[in-house]
Amino acid sequence: MRSLEEKAFRLLSGVVEADLLHLYLRLLATGGYPADEASGFLGGTDEVSSLVHAGMAQVHEPAADHPSRLIPVPMDVVLQHTLVGLAQEALADYERLLGGYQRMCDLSATTSPVAEPSVGQLARLITDSDEVSRLTSTLLGSVQREWLTLSNHTPTEAVEGVSGAVAPSPIERGARCRAIYDADFLQEAATRDKLEVVAETGTQVRILPRVRMSLALADEATALLPLTSSETAGALFVQSPVIVGALREYFELLWEKAIPFGGTGRNSTGLPEIHIKILRLLVQGLSDEAISKRVDLSLSTVRRHIKALRESLGIKTRFQLGVVAVQQGLVD
């Protein structure tokens, strides 16, 4: 593969469909074909139409004495055209998800749990704000693997809610916490400070220009969606595996597009603060039991963190972990 095709492959691979990319590279390698012969070189009229429809090829009409040619569109233009198409598809998926979410809210608000008990098992509308708070605390306290949150509250609404949205307790139990916030959070110093606090606990924080819904996902098993309607206060509690799975996929789509927030929950060593605390105590010679008391975590959680440290640093023994921590400047 020549340099031009290699450059196009690196630029477009994984973004453009593989079959289209293969045809485009063939066209790029030759610089084009006579328009009336292109289908023969590329495998058929459907292939030619697909390239043109995808914005990857165009028919060039030269001077009257020369036949028209099918030529490749510049690769940077192809990339831009493809990204626009992908963005439009993502937006369409986004709108469908929001529409489904609104229908679920309407269904839960109007369906009798006696007449349709299955609906109550899949989703339940909670209008009591105190009950929503209790349920949120319960979910946070039960998370074992991952806690994911989206937030689209305005900065004035967020001041009270940001730090509460992602509590440090799941991280202390070894769970992973990720949060996506609306860019409006960056407009006010108070909300920026709140985001810094969230990030410093070890939560991975990212920002999107616009977040159109709020939600919390616990261990891929349950979802809590605060209602945004001005007429209804509360949240929708979802336990349907299908709906929770769709919300998880939606979160991951947004996560890929979001921009990492300045704080990462890690210091200059790249390790979470809880790992640094444990390392410092370990270097001082404290036992697992003593470390557990000093950092106010269970013994099993401390041992899980130590195991994670050994694995991340490629170290087999506790003694080696302490030595390497000092040698690499991970602790003072």
Short mmCIF file of C-alpha atoms in Angstrom, two decimals:
data_model
loop_
_atom_site.label_atom_id
_atom_site.label_comp_id
_atom_site.label_asym_id
_atom_site.label_seq_id
_atom_site.Cartn_x
_atom_site.Cartn_y
_atom_site.Cartn_z
CA MET A 1 0.00 0.00 0.00
CA ARG A 2 1.45 3.32 -1.07
CA SER A 3 1.79 6.33 1.21
CA LEU A 4 -1.36 8.08 -0.02
CA GLU A 5 -3.52 5.01 0.50
CA GLU A 6 -1.86 4.36 3.86
CA LYS A 7 -2.66 7.89 4.98
CA ALA A 8 -6.28 7.50 3.87
CA PHE A 9 -6.54 4.14 5.61
CA ARG A 10 -5.23 5.56 8.90
CA LEU A 11 -7.56 8.55 8.64
CA LEU A 12 -10.75 6.72 7.69
CA SER A 13 -10.41 3.20 9.10
CA GLY A 14 -12.98 2.55 11.80
CA VAL A 15 -14.99 5.61 10.74
CA VAL A 16 -15.96 4.67 7.19
CA GLU A 17 -17.57 1.27 6.58
CA ALA A 18 -14.94 -1.30 5.63
CA ASP A 19 -16.45 -2.20 2.23
CA LEU A 20 -16.71 1.45 1.21
CA LEU A 21 -13.19 2.16 2.42
CA HIS A 22 -11.84 -0.72 0.31
CA LEU A 23 -13.52 0.69 -2.81
CA TYR A 24 -12.32 4.20 -2.01
CA LEU A 25 -8.71 3.04 -1.62
CA ARG A 26 -8.88 1.30 -5.00
CA LEU A 27 -10.19 4.48 -6.59
CA LEU A 28 -7.59 6.57 -4.78
CA ALA A 29 -4.75 4.32 -5.95
CA THR A 30 -5.57 4.89 -9.62
CA GLY A 31 -6.70 8.49 -9.40
CA GLY A 32 -10.02 7.58 -10.99
CA TYR A 33 -11.63 5.66 -13.85
CA PRO A 34 -13.53 6.67 -16.98
CA ALA A 35 -17.10 7.12 -15.79
CA ASP A 36 -18.53 4.58 -18.23
CA GLU A 37 -15.96 1.96 -17.17
CA ALA A 38 -15.88 2.57 -13.40
CA SER A 39 -18.50 -0.06 -12.61
CA GLY A 40 -16.36 -2.70 -14.30
CA PHE A 41 -13.31 -1.79 -12.23
CA LEU A 42 -15.15 -1.42 -8.92
CA GLY A 43 -17.48 -4.41 -9.14
CA GLY A 44 -20.75 -2.97 -10.38
CA THR A 45 -23.02 0.04 -10.62
CA ASP A 46 -24.19 -0.41 -7.01
CA GLU A 47 -20.63 0.01 -5.78
CA VAL A 48 -20.20 3.19 -7.81
CA SER A 49 -23.52 4.56 -6.54
CA SER A 50 -22.55 3.75 -2.95
CA LEU A 51 -19.28 5.68 -3.25
CA VAL A 52 -21.00 8.70 -4.79
CA HIS A 53 -23.87 8.61 -2.27
CA ALA A 54 -21.37 8.42 0.62
CA GLY A 55 -19.58 11.52 -0.69
CA MET A 56 -16.39 9.56 -1.41
CA ALA A 57 -16.40 9.86 -5.20
CA GLN A 58 -17.69 12.27 -7.82
CA VAL A 59 -18.03 12.40 -11.58
CA HIS A 60 -15.68 14.97 -13.06
CA GLU A 61 -16.69 16.58 -16.35
CA PRO A 62 -13.52 17.84 -18.11
CA ALA A 63 -13.32 19.64 -21.42
CA ALA A 64 -15.61 18.56 -24.23
CA ASP A 65 -12.90 16.51 -25.93
CA HIS A 66 -12.29 14.33 -22.87
CA PRO A 67 -14.59 11.70 -21.34
CA SER A 68 -16.00 12.19 -17.85
CA ARG A 69 -14.22 10.38 -15.03
CA LEU A 70 -15.15 8.99 -11.63
CA ILE A 71 -12.57 10.47 -9.26
CA PRO A 72 -12.00 10.18 -5.49
CA VAL A 73 -13.06 13.03 -3.23
CA PRO A 74 -10.16 14.35 -1.07
CA MET A 75 -9.82 12.24 2.06
CA ASP A 76 -10.27 15.16 4.48
CA VAL A 77 -13.58 16.03 2.80
CA VAL A 78 -14.61 12.36 3.03
CA LEU A 79 -13.88 12.39 6.75
CA GLN A 80 -15.89 15.57 7.32
CA HIS A 81 -18.83 14.25 5.30
CA THR A 82 -18.77 10.95 7.19
CA LEU A 83 -18.64 12.63 10.59
CA VAL A 84 -21.63 14.80 9.71
CA GLY A 85 -23.56 11.67 8.77
CA LEU A 86 -22.58 9.88 11.98
CA ALA A 87 -23.57 12.92 14.03
CA GLN A 88 -26.98 12.98 12.35
CA GLU A 89 -27.46 9.27 13.08
CA ALA A 90 -26.44 9.77 16.71
CA LEU A 91 -28.86 12.67 17.03
CA ALA A 92 -31.68 10.54 15.60
CA ASP A 93 -30.88 7.78 18.13
CA TYR A 94 -30.74 10.40 20.86
CA GLU A 95 -34.18 11.75 19.95
CA ARG A 96 -35.67 8.24 19.89
CA LEU A 97 -34.24 7.51 23.33
CA LEU A 98 -35.63 10.74 24.75
CA GLY A 99 -39.00 9.98 23.19
CA GLY A 100 -39.00 6.51 24.74
CA TYR A 101 -37.99 7.95 28.09
CA GLN A 102 -40.88 10.43 28.00
CA ARG A 103 -43.33 7.66 27.10
CA MET A 104 -42.06 5.58 30.02
CA CYS A 105 -42.65 8.55 32.33
CA ASP A 106 -46.17 8.99 30.95
CA LEU A 107 -46.88 5.26 31.22
CA SER A 108 -45.71 5.05 34.82
CA ALA A 109 -47.74 8.13 35.75
CA THR A 110 -51.02 6.91 34.24
CA THR A 111 -50.97 3.12 34.60
CA SER A 112 -52.61 1.49 37.59
CA PRO A 113 -50.19 -0.87 39.37
CA VAL A 114 -53.13 -3.13 40.22
CA ALA A 115 -54.24 -3.50 36.62
CA GLU A 116 -50.72 -3.82 35.25
CA PRO A 117 -48.41 -5.23 37.94
CA SER A 118 -45.63 -5.89 35.43
CA VAL A 119 -45.24 -2.17 34.76
CA GLY A 120 -44.61 -1.51 38.43
CA GLN A 121 -41.91 -4.15 38.39
CA LEU A 122 -40.16 -2.57 35.40
CA ALA A 123 -40.53 1.10 36.26
CA ARG A 124 -42.00 3.06 39.13
CA LEU A 125 -42.79 6.76 39.29
CA ILE A 126 -41.74 8.36 42.59
CA THR A 127 -43.15 11.81 43.30
CA ASP A 128 -42.05 12.16 46.93
CA SER A 129 -38.72 14.02 46.97
CA ASP A 130 -37.78 12.47 50.33
CA GLU A 131 -38.32 9.00 48.91
CA VAL A 132 -36.16 9.90 45.91
CA SER A 133 -33.38 10.98 48.28
CA ARG A 134 -33.67 7.78 50.31
CA LEU A 135 -33.62 5.64 47.17
CA THR A 136 -30.57 7.49 45.84
CA SER A 137 -28.74 6.88 49.12
CA THR A 138 -29.73 3.21 49.05
CA LEU A 139 -28.46 2.79 45.50
CA LEU A 140 -25.18 4.53 46.33
CA GLY A 141 -24.74 2.32 49.35
CA SER A 142 -25.33 -0.85 47.33
CA VAL A 143 -23.11 -0.13 44.31
CA GLN A 144 -20.37 -2.74 43.94
CA ARG A 145 -19.03 -2.25 40.42
CA GLU A 146 -20.00 1.02 38.76
CA TRP A 147 -22.02 4.20 39.34
CA LEU A 148 -22.75 6.35 36.27
CA THR A 149 -24.45 9.75 36.26
CA LEU A 150 -25.64 12.33 33.75
CA SER A 151 -26.66 15.79 34.93
CA ASN A 152 -28.32 18.61 33.02
CA HIS A 153 -29.40 20.80 35.94
CA THR A 154 -28.71 24.50 35.69
CA PRO A 155 -25.78 25.76 37.79
CA THR A 156 -28.07 27.29 40.41
CA GLU A 157 -29.84 23.96 40.84
CA ALA A 158 -26.60 22.03 40.75
CA VAL A 159 -24.81 23.64 43.67
CA GLU A 160 -26.62 21.42 46.14
CA GLY A 161 -26.76 18.37 43.91
CA VAL A 162 -23.37 17.92 42.29
CA SER A 163 -21.49 16.63 45.29
CA GLY A 164 -24.41 14.47 46.29
CA ALA A 165 -24.80 12.97 42.82
CA VAL A 166 -21.59 10.96 43.06
CA ALA A 167 -20.71 10.16 46.65
CA PRO A 168 -17.23 8.83 47.46
CA SER A 169 -18.52 5.66 49.14
CA PRO A 170 -18.72 3.52 45.95
CA ILE A 171 -15.09 4.40 45.16
CA GLU A 172 -14.01 3.44 48.66
CA ARG A 173 -15.60 0.05 48.03
CA GLY A 174 -13.55 -0.32 44.86
CA ALA A 175 -16.35 0.67 42.46
CA ARG A 176 -15.77 2.83 39.40
CA CYS A 177 -17.61 6.16 39.22
CA ARG A 178 -18.10 8.20 36.04
CA ALA A 179 -20.10 11.39 35.58
CA ILE A 180 -21.02 13.60 32.63
CA TYR A 181 -22.12 17.19 33.26
CA ASP A 182 -23.53 19.95 31.12
CA ALA A 183 -21.04 22.65 30.11
CA ASP A 184 -23.18 25.20 31.96
CA PHE A 185 -21.56 23.86 35.12
CA LEU A 186 -18.35 25.61 34.08
CA GLN A 187 -19.94 29.05 33.91
CA GLU A 188 -20.02 29.70 37.66
CA ALA A 189 -17.12 29.42 40.11
CA ALA A 190 -19.30 27.69 42.71
CA THR A 191 -20.27 24.84 40.39
CA ARG A 192 -16.74 24.51 39.02
CA ASP A 193 -15.56 24.08 42.60
CA LYS A 194 -18.19 21.40 43.12
CA LEU A 195 -16.95 19.54 40.06
CA GLU A 196 -13.40 19.74 41.38
CA VAL A 197 -14.58 18.16 44.63
CA VAL A 198 -16.30 15.35 42.72
CA ALA A 199 -13.18 14.72 40.62
CA GLU A 200 -10.90 14.74 43.65
CA THR A 201 -12.84 11.85 45.18
CA GLY A 202 -11.73 9.67 42.26
CA THR A 203 -14.78 10.09 40.03
CA GLN A 204 -13.97 10.41 36.33
CA VAL A 205 -15.69 13.60 35.17
CA ARG A 206 -16.40 14.67 31.60
CA ILE A 207 -18.22 17.64 30.07
CA LEU A 208 -20.61 17.92 27.12
CA PRO A 209 -21.81 21.16 25.51
CA ARG A 210 -25.38 20.05 26.19
CA VAL A 211 -26.80 17.26 28.34
CA ARG A 212 -30.51 16.88 27.68
CA MET A 213 -31.46 14.49 30.46
CA SER A 214 -30.35 13.43 33.93
CA LEU A 215 -29.93 9.86 35.08
CA ALA A 216 -28.04 7.60 37.47
CA LEU A 217 -27.13 3.98 36.69
CA ALA A 218 -26.14 1.50 39.39
CA ASP A 219 -24.26 -1.69 38.47
CA GLU A 220 -26.07 -2.01 35.11
CA ALA A 221 -29.09 -3.21 37.11
CA THR A 222 -31.14 -0.13 37.97
CA ALA A 223 -31.60 3.41 36.73
CA LEU A 224 -32.97 6.53 38.38
CA LEU A 225 -34.16 9.30 36.06
CA PRO A 226 -35.09 12.63 37.69
CA LEU A 227 -38.16 14.15 36.07
CA THR A 228 -37.57 17.47 34.35
CA SER A 229 -41.22 18.44 33.98
CA SER A 230 -42.10 21.56 35.95
CA GLU A 231 -45.44 19.96 36.80
CA THR A 232 -44.07 16.83 38.42
CA ALA A 233 -41.39 16.51 41.08
CA GLY A 234 -39.67 13.18 41.58
CA ALA A 235 -37.96 10.51 39.54
CA LEU A 236 -38.54 7.38 37.51
CA PHE A 237 -37.02 4.24 39.04
CA VAL A 238 -36.29 1.66 36.31
CA GLN A 239 -35.42 -2.01 36.79
CA SER A 240 -36.15 -3.29 33.29
CA PRO A 241 -32.93 -4.94 31.97
CA VAL A 242 -33.76 -3.84 28.42
CA ILE A 243 -34.30 -0.19 29.34
CA VAL A 244 -31.32 -0.07 31.71
CA GLY A 245 -29.15 -1.66 29.01
CA ALA A 246 -30.27 0.94 26.46
CA LEU A 247 -29.55 3.76 28.91
CA ARG A 248 -26.10 2.30 29.56
CA GLU A 249 -25.35 2.23 25.82
CA TYR A 250 -26.54 5.81 25.57
CA PHE A 251 -24.25 6.85 28.42
CA GLU A 252 -21.27 5.18 26.73
CA LEU A 253 -22.08 7.01 23.47
CA LEU A 254 -22.02 10.34 25.29
CA TRP A 255 -18.91 9.36 27.27
CA GLU A 256 -16.94 8.89 24.05
CA LYS A 257 -17.97 12.34 22.84
CA ALA A 258 -17.49 14.16 26.16
CA ILE A 259 -14.36 16.15 27.08
CA PRO A 260 -12.42 15.18 30.23
CA PHE A 261 -12.79 17.72 33.01
CA GLY A 262 -9.60 19.36 34.33
CA GLY A 263 -9.68 17.38 37.59
CA THR A 264 -9.22 13.64 37.22
CA GLY A 265 -9.41 12.43 40.82
CA ARG A 266 -5.73 11.56 40.60
CA ASN A 267 -2.67 13.45 41.68
CA SER A 268 0.61 13.84 39.78
CA THR A 269 1.40 10.16 40.31
CA GLY A 270 -1.65 9.14 38.29
CA LEU A 271 -3.03 7.10 41.21
CA PRO A 272 -6.32 7.70 43.07
CA GLU A 273 -5.91 9.47 46.42
CA ILE A 274 -7.08 6.40 48.35
CA HIS A 275 -4.26 4.37 46.78
CA ILE A 276 -1.71 7.01 47.77
CA LYS A 277 -3.01 6.97 51.36
CA ILE A 278 -2.75 3.19 51.52
CA LEU A 279 0.74 3.19 49.97
CA ARG A 280 2.03 5.73 52.50
CA LEU A 281 0.76 3.64 55.41
CA LEU A 282 2.08 0.45 53.86
CA VAL A 283 5.56 1.99 53.47
CA GLN A 284 5.42 2.92 57.17
CA GLY A 285 5.09 -0.79 57.92
CA LEU A 286 1.45 -0.85 59.03
CA SER A 287 -0.50 -4.09 58.73
CA ASP A 288 -3.63 -4.41 56.61
CA GLU A 289 -5.71 -4.28 59.79
CA ALA A 290 -4.01 -1.07 60.96
CA ILE A 291 -4.39 0.53 57.52
CA SER A 292 -8.06 -0.41 57.54
CA LYS A 293 -8.59 1.54 60.76
CA ARG A 294 -6.55 4.55 59.61
CA VAL A 295 -8.41 5.03 56.32
CA ASP A 296 -11.77 3.95 57.78
CA LEU A 297 -12.36 1.16 55.27
CA SER A 298 -13.15 -2.50 55.76
CA LEU A 299 -10.25 -4.95 55.81
CA SER A 300 -11.48 -6.65 52.64
CA THR A 301 -11.69 -3.31 50.81
CA VAL A 302 -8.13 -2.38 51.84
CA ARG A 303 -6.85 -5.74 50.62
CA ARG A 304 -8.73 -5.26 47.34
CA HIS A 305 -7.03 -1.88 46.86
CA ILE A 306 -3.60 -3.37 47.63
CA LYS A 307 -4.24 -6.15 45.12
CA ALA A 308 -5.22 -3.55 42.50
CA LEU A 309 -2.00 -1.62 43.22
CA ARG A 310 0.14 -4.73 42.80
CA GLU A 311 -1.55 -5.57 39.51
CA SER A 312 -1.28 -2.04 38.12
CA LEU A 313 2.44 -1.84 39.01
CA GLY A 314 3.22 -5.42 38.00
CA ILE A 315 4.41 -6.39 41.50
CA LYS A 316 3.90 -9.74 43.23
CA THR A 317 4.71 -9.11 46.90
CA ARG A 318 3.74 -6.56 49.50
CA PHE A 319 7.39 -5.79 50.27
CA GLN A 320 8.20 -5.09 46.60
CA LEU A 321 5.18 -2.81 46.43
CA GLY A 322 6.57 -0.61 49.19
CA VAL A 323 10.05 -0.51 47.64
CA VAL A 324 8.79 0.38 44.17
CA ALA A 325 6.44 3.02 45.60
CA VAL A 326 9.42 4.82 47.14
CA GLN A 327 11.76 4.30 44.16
CA GLN A 328 9.23 5.67 41.68
CA GLY A 329 8.31 8.62 43.87
CA LEU A 330 4.73 7.47 44.33
CA VAL A 331 4.98 8.38 48.02
CA ASP A 332 7.17 10.80 49.94
#
